[in-house]
Tab-separated table of C-alpha atoms and ligand atoms in Angstrom:
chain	number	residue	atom	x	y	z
A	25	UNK	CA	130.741	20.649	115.411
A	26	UNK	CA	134.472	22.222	114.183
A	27	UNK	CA	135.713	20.825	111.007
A	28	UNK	CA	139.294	19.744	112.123
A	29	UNK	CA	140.299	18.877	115.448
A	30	UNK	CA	143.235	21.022	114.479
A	31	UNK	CA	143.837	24.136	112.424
A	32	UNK	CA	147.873	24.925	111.860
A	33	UNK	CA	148.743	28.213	110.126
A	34	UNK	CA	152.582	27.680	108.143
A	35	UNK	CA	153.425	24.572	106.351
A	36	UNK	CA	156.941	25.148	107.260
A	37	UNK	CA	159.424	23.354	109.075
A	38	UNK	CA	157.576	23.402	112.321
A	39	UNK	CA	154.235	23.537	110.711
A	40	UNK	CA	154.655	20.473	108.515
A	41	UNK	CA	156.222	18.097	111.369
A	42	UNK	CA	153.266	18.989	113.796
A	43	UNK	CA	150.573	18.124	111.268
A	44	UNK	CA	152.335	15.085	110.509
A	45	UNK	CA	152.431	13.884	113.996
A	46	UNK	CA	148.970	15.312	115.095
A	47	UNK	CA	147.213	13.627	111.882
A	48	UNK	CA	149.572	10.069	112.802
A	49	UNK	CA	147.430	10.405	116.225
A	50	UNK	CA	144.337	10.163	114.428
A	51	UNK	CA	143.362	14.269	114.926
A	52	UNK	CA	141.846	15.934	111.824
A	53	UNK	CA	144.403	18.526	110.707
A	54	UNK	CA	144.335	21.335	108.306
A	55	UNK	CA	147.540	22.719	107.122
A	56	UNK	CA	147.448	26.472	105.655
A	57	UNK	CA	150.130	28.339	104.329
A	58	UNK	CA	149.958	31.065	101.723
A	59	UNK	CA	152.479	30.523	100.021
A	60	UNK	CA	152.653	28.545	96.348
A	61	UNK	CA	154.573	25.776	97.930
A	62	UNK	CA	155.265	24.072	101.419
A	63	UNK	CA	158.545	24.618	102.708
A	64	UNK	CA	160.000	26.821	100.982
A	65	UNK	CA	162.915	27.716	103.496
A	66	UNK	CA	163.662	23.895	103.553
A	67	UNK	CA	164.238	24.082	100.010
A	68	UNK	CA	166.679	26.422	100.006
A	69	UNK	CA	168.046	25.507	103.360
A	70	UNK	CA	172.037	24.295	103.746
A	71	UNK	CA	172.656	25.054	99.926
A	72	UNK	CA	169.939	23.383	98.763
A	73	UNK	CA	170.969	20.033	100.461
A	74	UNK	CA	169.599	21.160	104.389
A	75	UNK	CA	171.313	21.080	107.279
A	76	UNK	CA	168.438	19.044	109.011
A	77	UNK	CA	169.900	18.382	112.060
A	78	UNK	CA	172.908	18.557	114.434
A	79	UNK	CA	173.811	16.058	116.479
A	80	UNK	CA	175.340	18.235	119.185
A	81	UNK	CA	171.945	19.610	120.107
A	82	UNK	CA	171.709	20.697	123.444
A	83	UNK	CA	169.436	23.539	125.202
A	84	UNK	CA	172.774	25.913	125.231
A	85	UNK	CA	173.025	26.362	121.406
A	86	UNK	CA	169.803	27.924	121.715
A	87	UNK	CA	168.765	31.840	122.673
A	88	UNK	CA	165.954	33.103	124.362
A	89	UNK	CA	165.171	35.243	127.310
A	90	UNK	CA	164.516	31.620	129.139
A	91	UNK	CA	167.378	29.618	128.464
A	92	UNK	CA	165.800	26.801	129.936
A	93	UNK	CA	162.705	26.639	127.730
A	94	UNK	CA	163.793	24.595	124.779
A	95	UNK	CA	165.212	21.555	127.504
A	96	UNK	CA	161.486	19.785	127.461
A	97	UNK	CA	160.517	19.753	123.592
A	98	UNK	CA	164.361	19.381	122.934
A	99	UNK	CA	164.111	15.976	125.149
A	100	UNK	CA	161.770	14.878	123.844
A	101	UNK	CA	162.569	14.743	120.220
A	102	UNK	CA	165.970	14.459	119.515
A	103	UNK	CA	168.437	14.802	116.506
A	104	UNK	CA	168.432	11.046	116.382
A	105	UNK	CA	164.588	10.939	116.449
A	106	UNK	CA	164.773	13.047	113.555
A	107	UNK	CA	167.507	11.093	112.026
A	108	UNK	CA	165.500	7.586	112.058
A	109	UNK	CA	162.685	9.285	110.287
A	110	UNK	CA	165.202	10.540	107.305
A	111	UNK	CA	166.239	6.818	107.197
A	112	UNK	CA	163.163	5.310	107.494
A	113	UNK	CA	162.504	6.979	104.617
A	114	UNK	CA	165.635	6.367	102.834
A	115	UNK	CA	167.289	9.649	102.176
A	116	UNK	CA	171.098	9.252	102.228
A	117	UNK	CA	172.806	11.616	104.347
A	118	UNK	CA	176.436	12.777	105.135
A	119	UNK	CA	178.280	14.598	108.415
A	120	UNK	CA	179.649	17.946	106.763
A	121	UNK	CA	181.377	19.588	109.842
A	122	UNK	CA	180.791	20.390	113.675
A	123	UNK	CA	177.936	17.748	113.910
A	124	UNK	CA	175.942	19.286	111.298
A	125	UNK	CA	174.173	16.890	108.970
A	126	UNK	CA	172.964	17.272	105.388
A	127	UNK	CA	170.997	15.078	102.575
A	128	UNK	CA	173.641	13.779	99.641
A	129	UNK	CA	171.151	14.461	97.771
A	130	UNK	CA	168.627	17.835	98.068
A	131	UNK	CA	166.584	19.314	100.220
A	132	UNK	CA	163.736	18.563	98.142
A	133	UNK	CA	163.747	14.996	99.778
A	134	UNK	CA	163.376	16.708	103.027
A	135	UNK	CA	160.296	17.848	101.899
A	136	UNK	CA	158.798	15.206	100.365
A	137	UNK	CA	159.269	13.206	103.134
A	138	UNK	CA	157.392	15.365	105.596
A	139	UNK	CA	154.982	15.388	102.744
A	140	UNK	CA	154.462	11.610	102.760
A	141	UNK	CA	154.109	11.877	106.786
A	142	UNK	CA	151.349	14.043	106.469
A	143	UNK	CA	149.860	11.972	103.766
A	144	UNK	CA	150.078	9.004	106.144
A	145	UNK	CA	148.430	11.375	108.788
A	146	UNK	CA	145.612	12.538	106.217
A	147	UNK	CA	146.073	16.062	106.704
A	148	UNK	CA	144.553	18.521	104.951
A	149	UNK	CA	147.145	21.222	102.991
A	150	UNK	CA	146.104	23.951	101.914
A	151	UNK	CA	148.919	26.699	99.930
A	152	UNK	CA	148.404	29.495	98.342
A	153	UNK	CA	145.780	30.218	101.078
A	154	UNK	CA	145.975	34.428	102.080
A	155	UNK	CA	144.847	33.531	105.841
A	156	UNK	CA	141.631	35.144	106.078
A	157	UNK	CA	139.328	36.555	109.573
A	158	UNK	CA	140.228	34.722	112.782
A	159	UNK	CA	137.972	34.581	115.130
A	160	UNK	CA	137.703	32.900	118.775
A	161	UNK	CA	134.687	32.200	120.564
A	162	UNK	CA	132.941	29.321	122.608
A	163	UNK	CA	136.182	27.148	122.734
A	164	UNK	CA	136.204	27.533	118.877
A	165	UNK	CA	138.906	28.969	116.126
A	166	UNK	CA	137.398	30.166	113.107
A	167	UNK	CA	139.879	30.854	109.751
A	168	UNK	CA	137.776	31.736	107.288
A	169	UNK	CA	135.335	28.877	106.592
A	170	UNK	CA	137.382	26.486	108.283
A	171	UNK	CA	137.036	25.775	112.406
A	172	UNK	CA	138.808	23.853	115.137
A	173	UNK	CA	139.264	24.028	118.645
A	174	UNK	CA	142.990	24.346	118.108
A	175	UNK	CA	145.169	26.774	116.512
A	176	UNK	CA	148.620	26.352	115.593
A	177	UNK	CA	150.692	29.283	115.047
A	178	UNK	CA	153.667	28.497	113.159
A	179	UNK	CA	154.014	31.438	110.649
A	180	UNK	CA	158.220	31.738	111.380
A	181	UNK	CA	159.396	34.889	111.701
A	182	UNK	CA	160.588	37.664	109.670
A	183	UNK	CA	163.777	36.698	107.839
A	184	UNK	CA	163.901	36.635	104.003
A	185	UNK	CA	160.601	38.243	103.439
A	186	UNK	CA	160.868	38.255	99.379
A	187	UNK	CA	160.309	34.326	100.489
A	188	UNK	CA	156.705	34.976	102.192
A	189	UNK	CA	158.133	35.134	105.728
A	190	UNK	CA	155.971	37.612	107.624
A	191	UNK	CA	155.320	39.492	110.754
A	192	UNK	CA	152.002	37.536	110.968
A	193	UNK	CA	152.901	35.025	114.407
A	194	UNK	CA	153.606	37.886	116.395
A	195	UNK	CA	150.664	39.978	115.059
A	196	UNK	CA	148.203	37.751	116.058
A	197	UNK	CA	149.822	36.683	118.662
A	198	UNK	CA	149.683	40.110	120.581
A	199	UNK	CA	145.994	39.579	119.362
A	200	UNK	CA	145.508	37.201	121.814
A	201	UNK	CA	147.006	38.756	124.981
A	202	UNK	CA	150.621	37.085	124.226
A	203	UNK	CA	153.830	39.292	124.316
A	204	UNK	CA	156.718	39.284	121.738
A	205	UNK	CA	160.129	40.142	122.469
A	206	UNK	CA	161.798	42.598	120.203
A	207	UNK	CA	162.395	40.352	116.920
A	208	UNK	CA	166.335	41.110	115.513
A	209	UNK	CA	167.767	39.975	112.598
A	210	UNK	CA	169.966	36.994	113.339
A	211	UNK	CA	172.580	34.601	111.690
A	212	UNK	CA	173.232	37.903	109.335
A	213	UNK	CA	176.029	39.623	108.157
A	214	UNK	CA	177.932	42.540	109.955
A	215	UNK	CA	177.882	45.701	108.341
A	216	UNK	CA	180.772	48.277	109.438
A	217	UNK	CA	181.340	51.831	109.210
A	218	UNK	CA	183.251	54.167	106.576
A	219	UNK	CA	186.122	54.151	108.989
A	220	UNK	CA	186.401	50.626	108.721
A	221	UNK	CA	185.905	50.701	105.076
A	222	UNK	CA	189.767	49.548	104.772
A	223	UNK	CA	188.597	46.095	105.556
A	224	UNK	CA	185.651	46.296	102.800
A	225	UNK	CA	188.177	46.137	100.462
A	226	UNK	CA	189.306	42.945	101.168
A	227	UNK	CA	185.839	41.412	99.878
A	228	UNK	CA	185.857	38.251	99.182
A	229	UNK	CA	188.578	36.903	101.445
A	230	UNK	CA	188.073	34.101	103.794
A	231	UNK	CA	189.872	32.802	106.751
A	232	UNK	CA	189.726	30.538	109.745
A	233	UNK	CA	189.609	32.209	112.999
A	234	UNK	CA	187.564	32.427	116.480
A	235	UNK	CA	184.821	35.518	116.531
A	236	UNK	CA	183.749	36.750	119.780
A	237	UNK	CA	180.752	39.081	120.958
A	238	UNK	CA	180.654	39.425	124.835
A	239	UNK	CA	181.608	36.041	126.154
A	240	UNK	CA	180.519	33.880	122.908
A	241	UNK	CA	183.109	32.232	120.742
A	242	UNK	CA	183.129	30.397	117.232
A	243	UNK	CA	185.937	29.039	115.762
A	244	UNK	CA	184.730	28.949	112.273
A	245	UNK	CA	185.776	31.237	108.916
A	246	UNK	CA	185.535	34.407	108.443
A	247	UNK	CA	184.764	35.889	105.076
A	248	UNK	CA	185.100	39.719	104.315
A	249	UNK	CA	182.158	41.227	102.497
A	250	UNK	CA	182.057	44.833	100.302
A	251	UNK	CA	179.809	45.896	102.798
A	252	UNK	CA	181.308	44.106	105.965
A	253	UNK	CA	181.571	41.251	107.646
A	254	UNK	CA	180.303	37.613	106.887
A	255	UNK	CA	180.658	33.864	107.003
A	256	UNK	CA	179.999	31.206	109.622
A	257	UNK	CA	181.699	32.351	112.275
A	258	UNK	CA	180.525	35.939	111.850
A	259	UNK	CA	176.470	34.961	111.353
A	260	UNK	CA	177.246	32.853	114.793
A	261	UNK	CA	177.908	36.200	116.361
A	262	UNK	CA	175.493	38.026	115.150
A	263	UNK	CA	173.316	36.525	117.279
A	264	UNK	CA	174.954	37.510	120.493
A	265	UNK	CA	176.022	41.131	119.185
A	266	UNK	CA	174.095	44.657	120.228
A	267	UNK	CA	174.452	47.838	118.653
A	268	UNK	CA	177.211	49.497	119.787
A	269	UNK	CA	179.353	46.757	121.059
A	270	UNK	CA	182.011	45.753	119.489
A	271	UNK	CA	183.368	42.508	118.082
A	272	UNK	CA	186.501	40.858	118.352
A	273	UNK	CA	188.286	38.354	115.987
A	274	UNK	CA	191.374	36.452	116.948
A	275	UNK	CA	193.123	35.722	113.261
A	276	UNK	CA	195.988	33.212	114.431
A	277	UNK	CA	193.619	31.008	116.609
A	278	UNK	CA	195.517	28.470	119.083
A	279	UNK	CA	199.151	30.897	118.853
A	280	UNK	CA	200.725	30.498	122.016
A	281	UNK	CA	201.084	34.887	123.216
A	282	UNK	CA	204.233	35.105	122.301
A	283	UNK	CA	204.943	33.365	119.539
A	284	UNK	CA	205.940	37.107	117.619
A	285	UNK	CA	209.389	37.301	120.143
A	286	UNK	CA	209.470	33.609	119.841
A	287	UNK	CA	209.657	34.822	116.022
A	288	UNK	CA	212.326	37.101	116.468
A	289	UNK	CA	214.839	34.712	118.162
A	290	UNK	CA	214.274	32.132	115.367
A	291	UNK	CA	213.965	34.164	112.321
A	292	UNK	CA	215.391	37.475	113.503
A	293	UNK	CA	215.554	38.640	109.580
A	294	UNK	CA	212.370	38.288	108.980
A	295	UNK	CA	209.240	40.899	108.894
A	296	UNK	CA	205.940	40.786	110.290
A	297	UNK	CA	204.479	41.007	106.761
A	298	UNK	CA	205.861	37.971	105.952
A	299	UNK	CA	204.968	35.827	108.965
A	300	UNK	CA	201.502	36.680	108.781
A	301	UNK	CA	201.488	36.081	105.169
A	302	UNK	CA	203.040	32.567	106.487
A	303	UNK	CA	199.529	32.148	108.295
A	304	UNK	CA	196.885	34.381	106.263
A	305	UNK	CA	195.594	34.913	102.969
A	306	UNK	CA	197.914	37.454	101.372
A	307	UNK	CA	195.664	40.579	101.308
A	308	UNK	CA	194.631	40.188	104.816
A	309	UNK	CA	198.560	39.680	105.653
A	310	UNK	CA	198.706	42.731	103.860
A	311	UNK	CA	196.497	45.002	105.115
A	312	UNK	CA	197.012	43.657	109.063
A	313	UNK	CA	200.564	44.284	108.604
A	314	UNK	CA	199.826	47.759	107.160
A	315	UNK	CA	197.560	48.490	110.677
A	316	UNK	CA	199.801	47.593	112.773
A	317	UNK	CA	202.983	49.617	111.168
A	318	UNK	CA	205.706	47.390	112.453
A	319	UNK	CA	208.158	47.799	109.107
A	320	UNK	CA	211.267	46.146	109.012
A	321	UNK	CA	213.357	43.412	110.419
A	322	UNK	CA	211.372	42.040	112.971
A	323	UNK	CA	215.022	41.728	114.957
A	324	UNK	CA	214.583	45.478	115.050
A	325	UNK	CA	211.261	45.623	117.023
A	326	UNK	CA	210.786	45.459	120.702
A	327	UNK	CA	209.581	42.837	122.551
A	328	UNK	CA	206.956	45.250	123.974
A	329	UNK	CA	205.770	45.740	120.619
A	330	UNK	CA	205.630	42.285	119.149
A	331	UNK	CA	203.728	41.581	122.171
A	332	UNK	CA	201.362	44.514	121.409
A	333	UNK	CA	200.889	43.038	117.986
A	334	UNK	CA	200.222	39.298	118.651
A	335	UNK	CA	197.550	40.795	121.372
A	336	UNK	CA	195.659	42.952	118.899
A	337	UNK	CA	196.141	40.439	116.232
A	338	UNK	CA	194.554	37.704	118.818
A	339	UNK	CA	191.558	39.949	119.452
A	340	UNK	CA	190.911	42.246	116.289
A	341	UNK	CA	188.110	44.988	117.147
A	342	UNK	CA	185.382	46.078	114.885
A	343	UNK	CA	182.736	47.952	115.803
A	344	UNK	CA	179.935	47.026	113.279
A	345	UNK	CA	177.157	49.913	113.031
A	346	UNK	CA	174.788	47.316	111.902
A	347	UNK	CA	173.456	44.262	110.121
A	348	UNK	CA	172.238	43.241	106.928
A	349	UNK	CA	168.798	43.222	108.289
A	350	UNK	CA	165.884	40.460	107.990
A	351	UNK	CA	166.708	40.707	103.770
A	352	UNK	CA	169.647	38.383	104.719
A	353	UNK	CA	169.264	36.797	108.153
A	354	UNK	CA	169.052	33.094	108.147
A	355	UNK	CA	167.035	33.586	111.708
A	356	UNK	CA	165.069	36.079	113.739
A	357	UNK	CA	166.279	36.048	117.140
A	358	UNK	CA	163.089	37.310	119.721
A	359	UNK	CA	159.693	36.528	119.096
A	360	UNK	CA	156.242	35.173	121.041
A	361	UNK	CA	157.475	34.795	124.346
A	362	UNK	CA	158.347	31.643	125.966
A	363	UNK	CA	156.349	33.350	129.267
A	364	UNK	CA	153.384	32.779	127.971
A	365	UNK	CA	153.831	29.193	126.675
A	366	UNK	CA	153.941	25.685	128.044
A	367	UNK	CA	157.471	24.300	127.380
A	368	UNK	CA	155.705	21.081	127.284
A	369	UNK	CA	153.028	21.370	124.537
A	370	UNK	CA	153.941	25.052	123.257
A	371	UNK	CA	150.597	25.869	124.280
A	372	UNK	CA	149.581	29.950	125.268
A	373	UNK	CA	148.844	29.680	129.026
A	374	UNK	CA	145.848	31.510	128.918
A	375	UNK	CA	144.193	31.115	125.888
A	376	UNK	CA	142.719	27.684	126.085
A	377	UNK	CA	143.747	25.454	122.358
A	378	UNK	CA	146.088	28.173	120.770
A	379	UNK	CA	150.065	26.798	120.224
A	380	UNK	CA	152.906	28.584	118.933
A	381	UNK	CA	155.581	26.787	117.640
A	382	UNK	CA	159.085	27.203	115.187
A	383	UNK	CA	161.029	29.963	114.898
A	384	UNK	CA	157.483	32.296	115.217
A	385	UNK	CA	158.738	31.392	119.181
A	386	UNK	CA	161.323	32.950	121.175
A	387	UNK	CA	164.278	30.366	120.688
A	388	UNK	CA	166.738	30.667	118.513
A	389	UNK	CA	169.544	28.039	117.606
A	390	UNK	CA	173.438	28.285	116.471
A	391	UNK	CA	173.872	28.113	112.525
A	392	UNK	CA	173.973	24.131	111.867
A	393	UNK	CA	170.706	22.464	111.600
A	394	UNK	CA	170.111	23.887	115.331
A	395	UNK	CA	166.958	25.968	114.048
A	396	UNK	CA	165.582	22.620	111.854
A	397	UNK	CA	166.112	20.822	115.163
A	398	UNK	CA	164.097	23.143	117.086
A	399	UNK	CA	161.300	23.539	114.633
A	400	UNK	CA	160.827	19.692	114.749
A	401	UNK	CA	161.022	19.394	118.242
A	402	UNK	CA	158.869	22.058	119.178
A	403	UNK	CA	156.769	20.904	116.010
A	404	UNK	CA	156.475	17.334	117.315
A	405	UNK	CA	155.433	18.344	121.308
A	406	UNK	CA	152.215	20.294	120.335
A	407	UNK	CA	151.595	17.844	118.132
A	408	UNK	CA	151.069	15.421	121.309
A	409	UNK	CA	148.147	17.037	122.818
A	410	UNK	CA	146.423	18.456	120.153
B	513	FDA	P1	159.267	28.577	108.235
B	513	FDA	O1	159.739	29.927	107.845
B	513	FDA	O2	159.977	27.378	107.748
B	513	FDA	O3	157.733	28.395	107.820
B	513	FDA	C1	156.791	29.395	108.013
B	513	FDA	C2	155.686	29.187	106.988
B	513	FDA	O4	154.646	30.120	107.253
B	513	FDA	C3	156.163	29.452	105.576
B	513	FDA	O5	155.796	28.361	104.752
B	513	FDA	C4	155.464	30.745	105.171
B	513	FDA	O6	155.092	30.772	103.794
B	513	FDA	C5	154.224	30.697	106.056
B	513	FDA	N1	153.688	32.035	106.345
B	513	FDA	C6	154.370	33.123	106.786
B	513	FDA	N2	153.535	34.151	106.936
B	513	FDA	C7	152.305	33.706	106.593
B	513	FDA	C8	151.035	34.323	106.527
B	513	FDA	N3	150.858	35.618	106.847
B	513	FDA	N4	149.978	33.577	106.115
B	513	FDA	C9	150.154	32.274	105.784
B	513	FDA	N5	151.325	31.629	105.810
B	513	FDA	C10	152.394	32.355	106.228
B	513	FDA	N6	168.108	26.103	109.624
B	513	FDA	C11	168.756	24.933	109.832
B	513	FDA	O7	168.582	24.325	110.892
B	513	FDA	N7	169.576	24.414	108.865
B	513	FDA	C12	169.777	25.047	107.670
B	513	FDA	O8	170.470	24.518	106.787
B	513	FDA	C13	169.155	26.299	107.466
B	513	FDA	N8	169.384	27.002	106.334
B	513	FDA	C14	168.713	28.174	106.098
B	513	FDA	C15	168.976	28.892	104.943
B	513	FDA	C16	168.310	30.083	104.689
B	513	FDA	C17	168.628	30.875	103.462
B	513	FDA	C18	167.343	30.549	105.628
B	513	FDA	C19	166.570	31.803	105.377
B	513	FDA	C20	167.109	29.851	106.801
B	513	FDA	C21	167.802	28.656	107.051
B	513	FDA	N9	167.604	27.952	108.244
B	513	FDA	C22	168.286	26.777	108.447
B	513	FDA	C23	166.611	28.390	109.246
B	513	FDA	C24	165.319	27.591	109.049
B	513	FDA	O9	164.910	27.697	107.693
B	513	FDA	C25	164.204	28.110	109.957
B	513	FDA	O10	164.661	28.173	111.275
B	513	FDA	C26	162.987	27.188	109.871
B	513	FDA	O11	162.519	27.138	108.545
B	513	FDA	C27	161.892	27.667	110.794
B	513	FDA	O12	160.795	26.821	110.627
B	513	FDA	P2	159.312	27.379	110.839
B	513	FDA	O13	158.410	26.289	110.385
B	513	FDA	O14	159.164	27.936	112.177
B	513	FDA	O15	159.206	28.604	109.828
């Protein structure tokens, strides 16, 4: 007779909402996670007050070679599900920007109430646990000493490893017969090359503009970096971006195209330097002006030009030759593949009573409380059928 009716490996987001749930229904749950402490990316999450949520959810903010998985377990548990918990359990919370909400007060509460919801659900944690053997056999998991007919994968994925994320879901995932699809850093910083290097030495200055990779769009700020490129609306990106493509960044978002000749008529004495310093931080004025080596009155410039420069300044290439890699990346983009799981209980298709859930699956949200969303969702509908 198996110990637990369920064993979950990861008392993480994902890990710590499904154990809650599936011990609420009355299943015997044991939570194992080897690290000191439960959720540690929680913790740290949004600045140390977490970005728990976003109330724009919706199936497009999310990536994964099936767009359409997330739709069920996204339904089903909703910001606002998630949002009557945090009240129930009175944590004060605030809209920061772009739907994206936070705690007043820290993270920590986050935490302690998914603590408290597994307490109510008498589930078993176990941290500091180094996940031992796993074995499968006669309907039954085996970890270690510990047995259940179910077994939760929600290990996360690779991103911030000095923080105890591992490789481990897709490991033993492949160890059942499931595929993975390449994991890539995501959410990360934009590294650029030598010849770009002119840019690196604006580090440290932010602006407000729309980032582009292929057809997706941000309007968020952009913040230089010594080693590249960074900030909200560069991390969106980064998810969309391949190697070798480029990137393009429109600086003077929402200018009507010619607003340069429109310029000249009305100020006719003055210089390009000046009107993007008008608009931009000073050393980015500064060095944009220097690129595009339009001197002078701007009276004195042709129309074909000033068009020239309010194009390139609309879409600015940069051809990044990498990223910051999983050491920085809020996310890892890839992972178990949604192919081989039910969208509506996360379960593997053909491995009777093993689940993979969190960001250990192939779906991978916008920066904003999109990846918390998805880890409680996805969290919450294995949780129903275990
Ligand atoms: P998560 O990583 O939370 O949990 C996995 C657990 O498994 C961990 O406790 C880990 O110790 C454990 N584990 C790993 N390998 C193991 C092994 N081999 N054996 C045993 N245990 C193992 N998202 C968002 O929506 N809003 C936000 O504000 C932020 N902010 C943010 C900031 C930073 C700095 C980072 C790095 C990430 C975010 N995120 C975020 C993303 C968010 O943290 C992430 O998507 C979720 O934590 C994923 O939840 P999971 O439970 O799937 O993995």
């Amino acid at each position: 007779m198996p110990q637990y009716d369920a064993i979950i490996l990861g008392a993480g987001a994902a890990g710590l909402m499904c154990a809650a749930v599936a011990g609420q229904r009355g299943r015997r749950v044991l939570l194992l996670d080897h690290a000191d402490r439960v959720g540690k990316k929680i913790l740290i999450s949004g600045g140390g007050r977490c970005n728990f949520t976003n109330i724009h959810t919706a199936p497009d903010r999310y990536l994964s070679a099936n767009p359409h998985f997330a739709k069920s377990a996204l339904g089903r548990y909703t910001a606002q599900d998630f949002l009557d918990l945090v009240e129930r359990h009175g944590i004060a919370w605030h809209e920061k920007t772009l739907g994206q909400l936070f705690c007043d007060g820290s993270a920590r509460q986050i935490v302690d109430m998914l603590l408290d919801e597994c307490a109510r659900g008498e589930v078993t944690i176990g941290t500091g646990h180094s996940i031992g053997a796993i074995d499968h056999a006669d309907g039954v998991y085996r970890v270690g000493d510990d047995t259940a007919p179910a077994l939760v994968i929600a290990t996360g994925g690779p991103s911030i490893p000095k923080m105890g994320a591992t490789s481990f879901a897709y490991d033993l995932a492949r160890r059942f017969g499931l595929k993975v699809v390449e994991p890539r850093p995501a959410l990360v910083p934009l590294t650029l090359p030598p010849d770009q290097a002119l840019f690196r030495e604006l580090s440290g200055v932010s602006t407000d503009v729309v980032a582009r990779a292929g057809k997706a769009a941000f309007p968020e700020a952009a913040l230089f970096t010594h080693r590249g490129l960074s900030g909200p609306a560069i991390l969106q990106v980064s998810s969309y971006w391949r190697h070798g493509e480029p990137i393009a960044i429109d600086f003077l978002p929402g200018r009507n195209p010619a607003w340069l000749i429109e310029a000249k008529r009305a100020r006719p004495r003055t210089t390009l330097r000046k009107l993007l310093g008008e608009a931009l931080p000073d050393r980015l004025a500064e060095t944009l002006a220097e690129q595009l080596a339009l001197p002078g009155d701007i009276a004195n410039l042709a129309d074909r030009k000033l068009h020239e420069a309010a194009r390139r300044l609309a879409g600015w290439t940069f051809l990044p030759n990498g990223t910051e890699g999983f050491a920085k990346a809020e996310v890892t983009i890839g992972g178990i593949s949604t192919a081989d799981l039910s969208s509506q209980t996360m379960a593997a298709r053909k491995v009777p009573g093993l689940y993979a859930i969190g960001e250990a699956v192939d779906v991978t949200g916008w920066l904003g409380g999109y990846n918390f969303q998805w880890a409680w969702a996805s969290g919450w509908a294995a949780a129903q059928v275990l």
